[in-house]
Short mmCIF file of C-alpha atoms and ligand atoms in Angstrom, two decimals:
data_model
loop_
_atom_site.label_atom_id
_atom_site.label_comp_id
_atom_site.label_asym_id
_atom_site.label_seq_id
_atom_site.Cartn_x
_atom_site.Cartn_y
_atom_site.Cartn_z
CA UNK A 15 -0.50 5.01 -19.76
CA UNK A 16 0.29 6.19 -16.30
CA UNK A 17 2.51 3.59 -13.99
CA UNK A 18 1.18 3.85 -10.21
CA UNK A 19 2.24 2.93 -7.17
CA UNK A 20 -1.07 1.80 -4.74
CA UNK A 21 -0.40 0.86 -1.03
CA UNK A 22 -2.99 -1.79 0.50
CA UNK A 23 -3.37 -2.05 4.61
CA UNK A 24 -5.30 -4.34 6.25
CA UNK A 25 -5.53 -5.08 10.26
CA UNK A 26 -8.70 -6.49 11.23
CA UNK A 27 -10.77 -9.33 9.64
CA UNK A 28 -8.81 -11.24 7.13
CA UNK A 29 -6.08 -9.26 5.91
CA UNK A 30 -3.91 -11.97 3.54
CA UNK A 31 -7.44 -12.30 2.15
CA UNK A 32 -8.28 -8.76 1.64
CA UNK A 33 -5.53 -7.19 0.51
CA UNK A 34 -5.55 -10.26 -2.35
CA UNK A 35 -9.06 -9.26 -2.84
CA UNK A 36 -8.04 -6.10 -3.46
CA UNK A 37 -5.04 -7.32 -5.90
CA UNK A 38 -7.54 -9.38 -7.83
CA UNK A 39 -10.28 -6.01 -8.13
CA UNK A 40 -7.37 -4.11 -9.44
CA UNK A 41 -6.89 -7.08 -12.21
CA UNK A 42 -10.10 -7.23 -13.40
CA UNK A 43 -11.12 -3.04 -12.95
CA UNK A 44 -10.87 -1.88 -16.93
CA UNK A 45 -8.32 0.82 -17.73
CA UNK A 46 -6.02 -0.88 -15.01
CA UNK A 47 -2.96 -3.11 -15.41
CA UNK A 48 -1.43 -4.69 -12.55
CA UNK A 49 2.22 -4.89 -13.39
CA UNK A 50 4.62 -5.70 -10.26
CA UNK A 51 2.88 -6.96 -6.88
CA UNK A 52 5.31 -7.00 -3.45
CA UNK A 53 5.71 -9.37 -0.64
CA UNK A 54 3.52 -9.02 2.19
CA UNK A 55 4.93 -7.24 5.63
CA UNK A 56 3.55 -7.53 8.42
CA UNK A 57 3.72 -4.03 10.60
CA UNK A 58 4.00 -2.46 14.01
CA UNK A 59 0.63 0.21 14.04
CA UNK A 60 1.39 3.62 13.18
CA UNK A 61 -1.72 5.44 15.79
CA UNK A 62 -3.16 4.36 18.31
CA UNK A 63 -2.96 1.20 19.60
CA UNK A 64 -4.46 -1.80 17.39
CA UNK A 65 -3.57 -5.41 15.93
CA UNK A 66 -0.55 -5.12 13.56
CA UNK A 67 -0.80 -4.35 10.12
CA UNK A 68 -0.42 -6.29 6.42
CA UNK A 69 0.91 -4.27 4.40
CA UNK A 70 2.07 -4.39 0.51
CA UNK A 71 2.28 -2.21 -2.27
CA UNK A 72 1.73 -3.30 -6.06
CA UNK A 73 2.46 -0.91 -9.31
CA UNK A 74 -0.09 -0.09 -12.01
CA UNK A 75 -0.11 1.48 -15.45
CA UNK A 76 -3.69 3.17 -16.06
CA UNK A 77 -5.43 4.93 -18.49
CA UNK A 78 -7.45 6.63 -15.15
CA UNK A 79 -7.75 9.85 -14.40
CA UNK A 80 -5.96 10.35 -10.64
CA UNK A 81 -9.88 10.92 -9.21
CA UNK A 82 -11.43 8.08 -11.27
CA UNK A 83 -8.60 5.62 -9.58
CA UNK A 84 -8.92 6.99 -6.27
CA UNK A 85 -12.67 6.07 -6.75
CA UNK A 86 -12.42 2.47 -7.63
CA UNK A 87 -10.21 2.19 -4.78
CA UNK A 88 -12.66 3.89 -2.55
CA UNK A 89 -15.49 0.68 -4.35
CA UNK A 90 -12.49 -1.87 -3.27
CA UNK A 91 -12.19 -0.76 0.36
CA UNK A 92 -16.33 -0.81 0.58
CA UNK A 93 -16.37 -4.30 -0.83
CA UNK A 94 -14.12 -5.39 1.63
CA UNK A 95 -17.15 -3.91 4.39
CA UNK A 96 -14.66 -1.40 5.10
CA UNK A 97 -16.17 1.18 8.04
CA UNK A 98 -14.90 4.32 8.74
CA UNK A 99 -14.78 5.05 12.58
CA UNK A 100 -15.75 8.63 12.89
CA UNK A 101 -12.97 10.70 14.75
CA UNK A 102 -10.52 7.89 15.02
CA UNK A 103 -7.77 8.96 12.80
CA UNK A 104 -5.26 6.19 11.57
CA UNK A 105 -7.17 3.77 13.26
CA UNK A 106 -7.48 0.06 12.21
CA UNK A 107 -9.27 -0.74 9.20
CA UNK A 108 -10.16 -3.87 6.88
CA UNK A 109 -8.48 -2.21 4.37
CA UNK A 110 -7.29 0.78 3.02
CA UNK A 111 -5.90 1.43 -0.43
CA UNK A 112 -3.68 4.90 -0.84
CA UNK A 113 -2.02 6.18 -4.11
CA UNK A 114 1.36 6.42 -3.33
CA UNK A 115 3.21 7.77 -6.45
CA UNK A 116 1.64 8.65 -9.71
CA UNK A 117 4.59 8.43 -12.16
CA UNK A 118 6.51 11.95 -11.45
CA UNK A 119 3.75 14.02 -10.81
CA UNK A 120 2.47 16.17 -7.77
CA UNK A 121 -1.09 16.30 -7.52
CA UNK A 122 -3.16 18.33 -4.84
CA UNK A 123 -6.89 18.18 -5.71
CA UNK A 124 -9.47 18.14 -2.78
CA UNK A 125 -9.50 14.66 -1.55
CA UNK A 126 -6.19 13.48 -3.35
CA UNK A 127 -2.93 14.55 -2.72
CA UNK A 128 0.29 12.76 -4.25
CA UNK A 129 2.69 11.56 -2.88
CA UNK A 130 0.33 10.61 -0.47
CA UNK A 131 1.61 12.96 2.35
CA UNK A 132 3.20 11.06 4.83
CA UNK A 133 4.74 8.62 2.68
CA UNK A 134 8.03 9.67 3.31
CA UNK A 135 8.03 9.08 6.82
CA UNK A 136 6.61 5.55 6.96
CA UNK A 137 8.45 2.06 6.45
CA UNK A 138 5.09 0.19 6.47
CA UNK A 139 4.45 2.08 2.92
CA UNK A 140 7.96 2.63 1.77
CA UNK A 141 9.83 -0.27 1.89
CA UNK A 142 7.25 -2.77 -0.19
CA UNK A 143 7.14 0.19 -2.92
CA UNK A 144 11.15 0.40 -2.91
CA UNK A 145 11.08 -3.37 -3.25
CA UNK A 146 8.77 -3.11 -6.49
CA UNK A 147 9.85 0.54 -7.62
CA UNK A 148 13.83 0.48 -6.66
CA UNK A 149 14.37 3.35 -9.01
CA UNK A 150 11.33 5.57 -7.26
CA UNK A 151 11.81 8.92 -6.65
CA UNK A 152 9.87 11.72 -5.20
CA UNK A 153 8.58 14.67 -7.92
CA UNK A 154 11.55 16.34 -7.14
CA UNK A 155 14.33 13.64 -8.35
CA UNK A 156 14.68 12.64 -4.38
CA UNK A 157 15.31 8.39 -4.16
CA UNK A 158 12.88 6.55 -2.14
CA UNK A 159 15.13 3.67 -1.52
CA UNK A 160 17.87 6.29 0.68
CA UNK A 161 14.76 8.19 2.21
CA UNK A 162 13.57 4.58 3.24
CA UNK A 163 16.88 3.69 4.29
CA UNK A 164 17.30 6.99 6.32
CA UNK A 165 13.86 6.06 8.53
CA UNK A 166 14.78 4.16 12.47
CA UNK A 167 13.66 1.04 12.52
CA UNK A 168 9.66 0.75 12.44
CA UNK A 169 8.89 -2.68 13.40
CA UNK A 170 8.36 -3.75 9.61
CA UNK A 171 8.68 -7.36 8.28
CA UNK A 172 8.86 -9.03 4.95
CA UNK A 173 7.21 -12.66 5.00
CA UNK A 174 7.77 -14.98 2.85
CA UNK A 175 4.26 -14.86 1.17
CA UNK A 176 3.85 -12.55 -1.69
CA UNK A 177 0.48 -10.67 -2.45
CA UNK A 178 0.28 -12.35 -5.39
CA UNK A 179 -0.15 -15.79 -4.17
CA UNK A 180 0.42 -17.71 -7.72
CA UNK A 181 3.83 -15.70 -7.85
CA UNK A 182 6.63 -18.29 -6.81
CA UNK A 183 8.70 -17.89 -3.73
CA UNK A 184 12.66 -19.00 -4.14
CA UNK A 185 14.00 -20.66 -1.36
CA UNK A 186 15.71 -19.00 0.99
CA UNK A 187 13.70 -15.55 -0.23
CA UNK A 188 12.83 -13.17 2.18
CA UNK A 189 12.37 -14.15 5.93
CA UNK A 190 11.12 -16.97 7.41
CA UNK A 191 8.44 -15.61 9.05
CA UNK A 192 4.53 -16.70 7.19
CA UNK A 193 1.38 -14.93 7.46
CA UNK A 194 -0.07 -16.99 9.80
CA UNK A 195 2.49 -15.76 12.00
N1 A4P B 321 -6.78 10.95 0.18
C1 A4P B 321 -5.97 12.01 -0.02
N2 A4P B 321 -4.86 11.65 -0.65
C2 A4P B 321 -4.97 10.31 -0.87
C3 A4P B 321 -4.12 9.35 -1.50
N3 A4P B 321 -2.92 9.69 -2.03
N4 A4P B 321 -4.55 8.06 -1.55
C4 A4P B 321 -8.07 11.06 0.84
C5 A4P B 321 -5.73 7.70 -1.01
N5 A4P B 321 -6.59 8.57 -0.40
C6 A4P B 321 -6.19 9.86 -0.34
O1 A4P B 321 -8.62 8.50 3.86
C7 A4P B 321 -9.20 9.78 3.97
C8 A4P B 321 -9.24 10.41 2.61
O2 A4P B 321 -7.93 10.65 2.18
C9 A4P B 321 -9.83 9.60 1.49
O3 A4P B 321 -11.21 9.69 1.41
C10 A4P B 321 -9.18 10.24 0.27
O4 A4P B 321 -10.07 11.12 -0.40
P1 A4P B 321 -9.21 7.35 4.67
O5 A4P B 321 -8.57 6.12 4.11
O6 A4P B 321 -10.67 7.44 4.72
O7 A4P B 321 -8.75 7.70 6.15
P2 A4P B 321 -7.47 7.24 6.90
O8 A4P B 321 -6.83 6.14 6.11
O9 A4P B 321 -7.79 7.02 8.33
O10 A4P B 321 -6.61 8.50 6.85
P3 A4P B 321 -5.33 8.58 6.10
O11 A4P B 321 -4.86 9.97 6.33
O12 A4P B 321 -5.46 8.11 4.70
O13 A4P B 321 -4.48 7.56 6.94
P4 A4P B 321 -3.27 6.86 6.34
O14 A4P B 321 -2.20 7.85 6.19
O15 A4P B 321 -3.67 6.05 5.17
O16 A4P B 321 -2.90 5.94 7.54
N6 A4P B 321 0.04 1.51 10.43
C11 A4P B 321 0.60 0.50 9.74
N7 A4P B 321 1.59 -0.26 10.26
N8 A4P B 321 0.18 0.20 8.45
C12 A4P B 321 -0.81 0.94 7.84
O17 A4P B 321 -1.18 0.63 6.70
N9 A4P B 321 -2.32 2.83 7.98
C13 A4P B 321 -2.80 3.90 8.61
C14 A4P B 321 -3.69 4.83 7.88
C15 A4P B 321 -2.41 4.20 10.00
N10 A4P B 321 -1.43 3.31 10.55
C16 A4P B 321 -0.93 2.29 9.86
C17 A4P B 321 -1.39 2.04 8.54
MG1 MG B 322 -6.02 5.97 3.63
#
């Protein structure tokens, strides 16, 4: 078994409801367990201009090959009517599902390359992993939780709401913000 760390975006459509889709196609793909599942944050766009992200991360153990995985999560993101907008890079998307971490290793096949590559530079995908993962760390022993802590303020919000919605919030948890805004 392999423990994973998958980040899910959404920021057009429905996001609470497809990044939950998304949670609940991970729980029921074979050779996948869903083991930890993070708040959701809602986040200032990283591109060009577009309607603020959802973001969360959850963390997997798999019996998956790295390509097989990214596969599935390539079948997730079509189910969810995902369409790619030719040219536009980081533009806004139903949602998108990257692998993050894959336990300690470095992989760098054509179309897959973990950590994803800008990982270490973005809040919107670090700071729901560190809240899942405290312990992370890059191949090379580096801690997520300081590189996350190192990054300027990104515009990047827990809510109250978890992805998994049958996972109990305590009061006072997290901010007061919801996802309906
Ligand atoms: N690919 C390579 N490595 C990976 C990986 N580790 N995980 C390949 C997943 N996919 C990986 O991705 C293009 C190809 O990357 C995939 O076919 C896969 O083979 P894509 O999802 O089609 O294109 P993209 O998402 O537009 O490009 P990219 O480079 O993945 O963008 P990012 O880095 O995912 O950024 N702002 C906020 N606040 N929140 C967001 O979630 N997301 C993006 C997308 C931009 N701005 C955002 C957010
Ligand atoms: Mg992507």
């Amino acid at each position: 078994m392999t423990r994973v760390i998958v980040g899910l975006g959404a920021n057009l459509g429905d996001p609470v409801a497809a990044l939950r889709g998304a949670l609940a196609g991970l729980r029921a793909a074979d050779g996948v367990e869903v083991v930890a599942a993070s708040h959701l944050y809602v986040t200032a766009p990283v591109g060009p201009p577009q309607p603020d992200y959802l973001n969360a991360a959850v963390a997997l153990e798999t019996v998956l090959a790295p390509l097989d995985l990214l596969a599935l999560l390539h079948a997730l993101e079509a189910a969810a009517r995902r369409v790619r907008v030719r040219g536009v890079r980081f533009g806004p998307r139903t949602l998108d599902l990257d692998i993050l971490l894959w336990d300690g290793a470095a992989i760098d096949l054509p179309g897959l390359v973990v950590p994803h590559p800008r990982l270490v530079e973005r809040r919107f995908a670090l700071e729901p992993l560190v809240e899942i993962a405290p312990d992370a760390t890059l191949p090379d022993g580096t801690p997520l939780a300081g590189v996350c802590a190192a990054l300027p303020d990104q515009g990047v919000e827990r809510l109250v709401e978890r992805l998994d919605a049958t996972m109990c919030c305590s009061h006072g948890e997290g901010r007061s913000r919801t996802a309906e805004g």
